XYZ file of C-alpha atoms in Angstrom:
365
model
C 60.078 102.389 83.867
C 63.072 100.051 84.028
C 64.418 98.952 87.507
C 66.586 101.609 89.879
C 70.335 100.002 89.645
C 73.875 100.145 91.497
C 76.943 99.358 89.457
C 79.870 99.358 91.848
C 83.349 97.893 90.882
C 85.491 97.796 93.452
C 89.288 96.527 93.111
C 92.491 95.530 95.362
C 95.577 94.317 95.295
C 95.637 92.067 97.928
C 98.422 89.754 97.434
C 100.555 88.484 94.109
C 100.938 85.125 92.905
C 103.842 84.500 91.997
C 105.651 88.434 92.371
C 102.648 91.081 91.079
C 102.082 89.022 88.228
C 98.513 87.264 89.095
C 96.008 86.304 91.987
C 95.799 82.867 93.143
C 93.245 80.645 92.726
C 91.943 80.340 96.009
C 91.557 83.874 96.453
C 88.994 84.199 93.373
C 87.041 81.277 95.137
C 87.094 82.758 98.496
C 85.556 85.964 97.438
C 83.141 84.683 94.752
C 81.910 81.923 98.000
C 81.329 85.758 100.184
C 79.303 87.222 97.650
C 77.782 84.569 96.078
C 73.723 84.846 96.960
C 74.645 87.662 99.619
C 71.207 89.645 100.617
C 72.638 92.513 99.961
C 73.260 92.213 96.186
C 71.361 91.613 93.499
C 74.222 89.785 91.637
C 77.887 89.711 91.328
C 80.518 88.730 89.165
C 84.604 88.132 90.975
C 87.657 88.520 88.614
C 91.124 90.057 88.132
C 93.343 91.522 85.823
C 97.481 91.400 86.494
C 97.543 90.682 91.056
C 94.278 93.055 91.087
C 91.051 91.525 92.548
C 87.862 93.309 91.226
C 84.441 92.842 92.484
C 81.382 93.255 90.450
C 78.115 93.788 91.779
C 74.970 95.149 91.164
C 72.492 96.185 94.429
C 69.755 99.019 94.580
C 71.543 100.606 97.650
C 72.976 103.566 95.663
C 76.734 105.121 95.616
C 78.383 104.838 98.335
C 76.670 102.312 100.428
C 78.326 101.777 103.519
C 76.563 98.202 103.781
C 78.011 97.596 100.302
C 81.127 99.018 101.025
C 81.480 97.256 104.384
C 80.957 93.841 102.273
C 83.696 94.548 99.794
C 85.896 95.200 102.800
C 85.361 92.286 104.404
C 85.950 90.238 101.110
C 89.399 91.962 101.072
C 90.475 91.205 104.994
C 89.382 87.729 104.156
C 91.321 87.000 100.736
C 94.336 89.156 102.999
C 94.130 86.614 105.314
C 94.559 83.893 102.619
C 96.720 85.564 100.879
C 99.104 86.150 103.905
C 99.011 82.088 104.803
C 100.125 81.577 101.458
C 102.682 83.831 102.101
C 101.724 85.636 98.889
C 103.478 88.812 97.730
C 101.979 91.999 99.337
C 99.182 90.897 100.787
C 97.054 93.280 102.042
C 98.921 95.967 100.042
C 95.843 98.246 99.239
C 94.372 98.144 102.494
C 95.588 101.001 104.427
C 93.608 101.012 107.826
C 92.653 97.927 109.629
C 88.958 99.322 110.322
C 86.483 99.953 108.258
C 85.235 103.635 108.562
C 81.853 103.565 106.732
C 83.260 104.128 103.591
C 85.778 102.478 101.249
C 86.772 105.027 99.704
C 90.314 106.546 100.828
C 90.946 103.395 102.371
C 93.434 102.149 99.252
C 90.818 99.919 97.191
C 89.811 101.463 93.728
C 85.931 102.183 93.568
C 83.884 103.033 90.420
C 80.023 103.312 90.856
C 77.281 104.522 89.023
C 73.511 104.607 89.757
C 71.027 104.190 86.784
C 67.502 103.760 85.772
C 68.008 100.252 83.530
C 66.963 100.988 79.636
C 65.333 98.740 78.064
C 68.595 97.283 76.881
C 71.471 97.895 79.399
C 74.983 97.162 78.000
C 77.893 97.895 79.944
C 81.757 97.401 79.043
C 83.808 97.264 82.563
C 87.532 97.876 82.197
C 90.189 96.764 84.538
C 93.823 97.812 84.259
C 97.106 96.640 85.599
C 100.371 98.370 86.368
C 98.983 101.961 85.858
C 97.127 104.997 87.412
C 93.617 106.664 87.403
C 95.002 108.733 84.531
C 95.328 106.047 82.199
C 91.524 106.198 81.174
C 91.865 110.041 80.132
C 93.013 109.572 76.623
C 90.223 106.581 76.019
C 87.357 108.680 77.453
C 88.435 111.769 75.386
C 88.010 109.453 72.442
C 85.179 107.532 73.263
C 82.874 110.855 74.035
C 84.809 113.882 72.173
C 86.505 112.214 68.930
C 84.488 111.958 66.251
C 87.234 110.263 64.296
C 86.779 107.385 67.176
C 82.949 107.995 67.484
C 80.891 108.202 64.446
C 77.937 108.581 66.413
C 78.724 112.193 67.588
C 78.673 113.054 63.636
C 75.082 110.767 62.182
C 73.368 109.861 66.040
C 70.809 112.953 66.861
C 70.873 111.351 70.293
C 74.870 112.289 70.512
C 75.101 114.888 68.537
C 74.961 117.649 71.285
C 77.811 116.127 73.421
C 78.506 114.786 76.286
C 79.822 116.823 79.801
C 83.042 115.631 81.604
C 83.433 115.538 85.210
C 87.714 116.407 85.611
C 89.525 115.543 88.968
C 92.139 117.846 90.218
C 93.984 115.224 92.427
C 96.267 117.093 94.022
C 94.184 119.745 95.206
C 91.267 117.828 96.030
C 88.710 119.503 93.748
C 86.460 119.050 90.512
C 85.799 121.313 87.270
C 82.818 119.916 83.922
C 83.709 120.581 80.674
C 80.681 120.768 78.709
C 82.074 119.194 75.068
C 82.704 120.234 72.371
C 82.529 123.937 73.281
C 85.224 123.349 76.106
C 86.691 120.537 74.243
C 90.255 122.626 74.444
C 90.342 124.192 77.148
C 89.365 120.515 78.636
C 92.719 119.023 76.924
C 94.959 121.163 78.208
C 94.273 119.230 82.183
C 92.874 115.504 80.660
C 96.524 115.881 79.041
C 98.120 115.932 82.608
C 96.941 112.176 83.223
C 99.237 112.224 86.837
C 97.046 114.756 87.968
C 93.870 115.297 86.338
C 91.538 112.179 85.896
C 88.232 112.124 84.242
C 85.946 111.122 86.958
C 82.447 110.844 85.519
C 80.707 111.964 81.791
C 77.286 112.667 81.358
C 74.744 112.979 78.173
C 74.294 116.699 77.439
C 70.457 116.322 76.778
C 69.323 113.741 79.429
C 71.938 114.239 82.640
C 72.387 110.422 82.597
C 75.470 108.616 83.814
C 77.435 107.178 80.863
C 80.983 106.366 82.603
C 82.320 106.850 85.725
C 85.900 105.597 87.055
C 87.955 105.070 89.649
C 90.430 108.180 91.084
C 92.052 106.923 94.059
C 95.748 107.525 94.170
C 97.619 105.276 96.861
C 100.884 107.075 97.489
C 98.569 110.491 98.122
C 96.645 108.644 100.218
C 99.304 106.216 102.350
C 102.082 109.103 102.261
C 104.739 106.437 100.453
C 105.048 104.722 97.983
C 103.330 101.321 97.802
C 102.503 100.878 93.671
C 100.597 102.199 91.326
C 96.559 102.116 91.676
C 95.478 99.785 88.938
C 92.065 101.717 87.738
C 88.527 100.767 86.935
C 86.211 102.298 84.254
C 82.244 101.016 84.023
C 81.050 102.493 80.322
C 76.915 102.168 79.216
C 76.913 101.454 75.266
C 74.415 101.964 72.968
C 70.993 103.816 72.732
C 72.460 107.495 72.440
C 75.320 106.612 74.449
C 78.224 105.207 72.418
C 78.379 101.625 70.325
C 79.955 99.134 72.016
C 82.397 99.036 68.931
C 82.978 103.069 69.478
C 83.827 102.386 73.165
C 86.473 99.488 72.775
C 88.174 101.414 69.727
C 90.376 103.571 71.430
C 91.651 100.995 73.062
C 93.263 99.578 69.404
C 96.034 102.042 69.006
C 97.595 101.630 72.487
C 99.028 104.576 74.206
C 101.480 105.362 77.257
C 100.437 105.033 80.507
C 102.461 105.555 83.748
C 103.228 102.448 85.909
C 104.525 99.261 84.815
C 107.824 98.122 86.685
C 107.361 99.301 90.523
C 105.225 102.160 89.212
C 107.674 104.234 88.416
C 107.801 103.831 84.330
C 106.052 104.650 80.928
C 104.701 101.860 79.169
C 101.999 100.921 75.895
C 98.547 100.016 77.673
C 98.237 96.535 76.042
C 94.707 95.521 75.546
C 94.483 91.599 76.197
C 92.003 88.877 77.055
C 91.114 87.005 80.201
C 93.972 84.581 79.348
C 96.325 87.111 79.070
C 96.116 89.225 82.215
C 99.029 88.156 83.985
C 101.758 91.086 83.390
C 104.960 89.212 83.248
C 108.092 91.279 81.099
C 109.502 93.685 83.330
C 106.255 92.846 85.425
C 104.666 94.629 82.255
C 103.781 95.849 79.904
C 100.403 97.515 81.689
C 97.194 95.410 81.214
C 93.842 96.585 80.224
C 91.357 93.627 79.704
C 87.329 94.596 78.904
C 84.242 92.734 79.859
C 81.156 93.111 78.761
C 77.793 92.714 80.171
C 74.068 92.503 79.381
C 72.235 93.800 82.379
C 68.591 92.547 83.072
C 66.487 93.670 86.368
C 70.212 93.946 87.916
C 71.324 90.656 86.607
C 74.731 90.365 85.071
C 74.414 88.618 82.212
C 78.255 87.475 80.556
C 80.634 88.262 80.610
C 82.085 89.079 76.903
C 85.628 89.120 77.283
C 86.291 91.729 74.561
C 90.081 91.809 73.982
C 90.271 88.113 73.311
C 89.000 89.087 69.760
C 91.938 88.651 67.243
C 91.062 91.905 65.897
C 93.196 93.164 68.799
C 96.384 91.062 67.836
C 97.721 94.375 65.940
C 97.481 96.399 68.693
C 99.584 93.650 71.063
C 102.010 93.748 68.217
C 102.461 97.376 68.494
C 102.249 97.426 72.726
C 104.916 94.586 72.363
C 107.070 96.784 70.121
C 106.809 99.786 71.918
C 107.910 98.260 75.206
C 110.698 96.958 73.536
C 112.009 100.663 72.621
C 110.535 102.045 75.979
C 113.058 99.254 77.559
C 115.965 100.063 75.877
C 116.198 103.490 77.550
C 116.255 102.177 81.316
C 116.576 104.410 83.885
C 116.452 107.237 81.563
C 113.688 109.500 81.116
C 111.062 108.967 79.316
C 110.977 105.269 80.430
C 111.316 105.996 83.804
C 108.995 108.819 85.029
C 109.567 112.262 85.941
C 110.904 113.488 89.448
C 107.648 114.845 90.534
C 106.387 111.189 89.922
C 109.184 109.471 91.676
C 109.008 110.916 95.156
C 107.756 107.663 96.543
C 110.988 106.027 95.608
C 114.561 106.197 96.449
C 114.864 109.692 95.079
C 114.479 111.815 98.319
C 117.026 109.474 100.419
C 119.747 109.608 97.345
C 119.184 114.002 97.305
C 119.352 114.020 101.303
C 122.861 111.850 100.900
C 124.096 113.906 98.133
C 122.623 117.341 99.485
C 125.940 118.280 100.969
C 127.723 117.874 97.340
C 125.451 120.181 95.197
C 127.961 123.320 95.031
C 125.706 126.466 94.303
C 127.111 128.244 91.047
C 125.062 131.609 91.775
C 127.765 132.724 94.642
């Protein structure tokens, strides 16, 4: 029986350096000095993607931990408090309470978790994104699990070939439907195609009930009541060993698609898929980031990471991300580029209607 383990991710914006474009230096130190050896973990592993500071760690305390939770809390007041003497941009951004309440969750940072018995080989692919929303993971997952054009394994693996059950988020409403796939497979696109409001949360093997993904949903301007940036998602994936190849799990990820975010959250963009080097979102504060890093995990130890996207194999797919921005730009304020009303409600849209309410002439009378 392999060891009981706790994979939680758990990401902030806490300041940018310089604009939204990175995270300083000192910020990464300060956090990887409050976990480093903490008795509370097992291990840990502090990076970013784009201004976003992600924690990795691995503990036995289960989902949810308020101890963990508490500690990833703390690691964010303290790189706020850095971040703020540097006068860096934002900082403190995704922290909306100045308590913590026992849980991080609705308190702005991103959380994905997931609780496993460790396999005798334990390979896990974390994704971090930049300038985009929960959403942006719906499209990969739905390949990754349900597309045997992406998966081969769903076709030739016995272990796969019964499917795999997604766990949908309504995020508006507050509530949660499975799709057991492929019979629901359809009836499953018609929400994972409404990415701004229905998020894959979790997906599960049909035959064993174990955790194979599980993201992060939080949605800032739902929670905060404004606008104050997209949410900047994490994903943790297990690979291999009737769950997907690591190769079937980063292929999606090679024909990039549009996400919502990039400049000020309020625009469609290609989800570029880059290495550790190339993180830092800087053309129209864009395009949207993804990077991927992969770990070996032994009794809880994080062993890596592989920083996926650095492969050239990828260069294609920046080709065609940089090309697509460049016709997504060209449209400006217009829709598509920019998003649809119901998405820009956190902007200036409300306070231009309100000025301009007394103009509208009604044609009906």
């Amino acid at each position: 029986m392999g060891k009981n383990i706790t994979l939680s991710v758990i990401k902030a914006d806490i300041g940018g350096f310089v604009g939204h474009s990175s995270v300083h230096p000192g910020l990464l130190e300060k956090a990887r000095g409050m976990l480093s050896g903490h008795p509370l973990l097992i291990d840990a592993h502090v990076t970013h993607v784009g201004d976003d500071l992600n924690l990795i760690m691995t503990h036995e305390g289960g989902r949810n931990n308020g101890e963990v939770h508490q500690l990833a809390w703390d690691v964010f007041q303290a790189c706020t408090e850095v971040a703020k003497k540097m006068k860096l941009y934002g900082a403190g951004q995704d922290l909306l309470s100045d308590a913590f309440s026992g849980n991080i969750k609705g308190m702005g940072p991103g959380v994905a978790e997931m609780q496993f018995e460790e396999r005798a080989s334990e390979p896990v692919v974390i994704f971090m994104a930049d300038k985009t929303e929960p959403g942006a993971w719906n499209l990969p997952l739905y390949k990754i699990f349900a597309d045997p054009f992406n998966t081969a394994g769903l076709v030739i693996d016995p272990k796969m070939h019964n499917g795999f059950n997604f766990e949908v988020r309504d995020l508006i409403k507050n509530r949660k439907v499975v799709f057991s796939c492929p019979e629901d497979l359809y009836d499953m696109l018609v929400f994972i195609g409404a990415p701004g409001r229905y998020c894959i949360k979790r997906v599960f093997h049909r035959d064993t009930g174990d955790i194979c993904a599980a993201s992060s949903t939080q949605r800032l301007n739902l929670m905060a009541g404004r606008y104050i940036g997209k949410d900047d998602p994490v994903l943790i994936v297990r690979c291999q060993s009737g769950f997907p190849a690591v190769g079937e799990v980063l292929e999606p990820f090679a024909h990039p698609h549009l996400v919502s975010g990039w400049m000020r959250g309020s625009h469609s963009g290609p989800l570029m898929p880059v290495g550790l080097e190339q993180c830092n979102p800087t053309r129209f504060d864009g395009p949207p980031r993804v990077v991927a890093l992969g770990f070996q995990l032994a009794d809880g130890k994080l062993h890596g990471p592989q920083d996926f996207f650095a492969d050239p194999s990828y260069d294609r797919a920046r080709e065609t991300a940089n090309a697509v921005a460049e016709y997504m730009r060209s449209m400006g304020p217009f829709e598509p580029h920019r998003l649809h009303l119901d998405e820009m409600e956190y902007t200036t849209l409300p306070e231009v209607s309100k000025k301009l309410k007394e103009r509208f002439i009604d044609l009906r009378k």
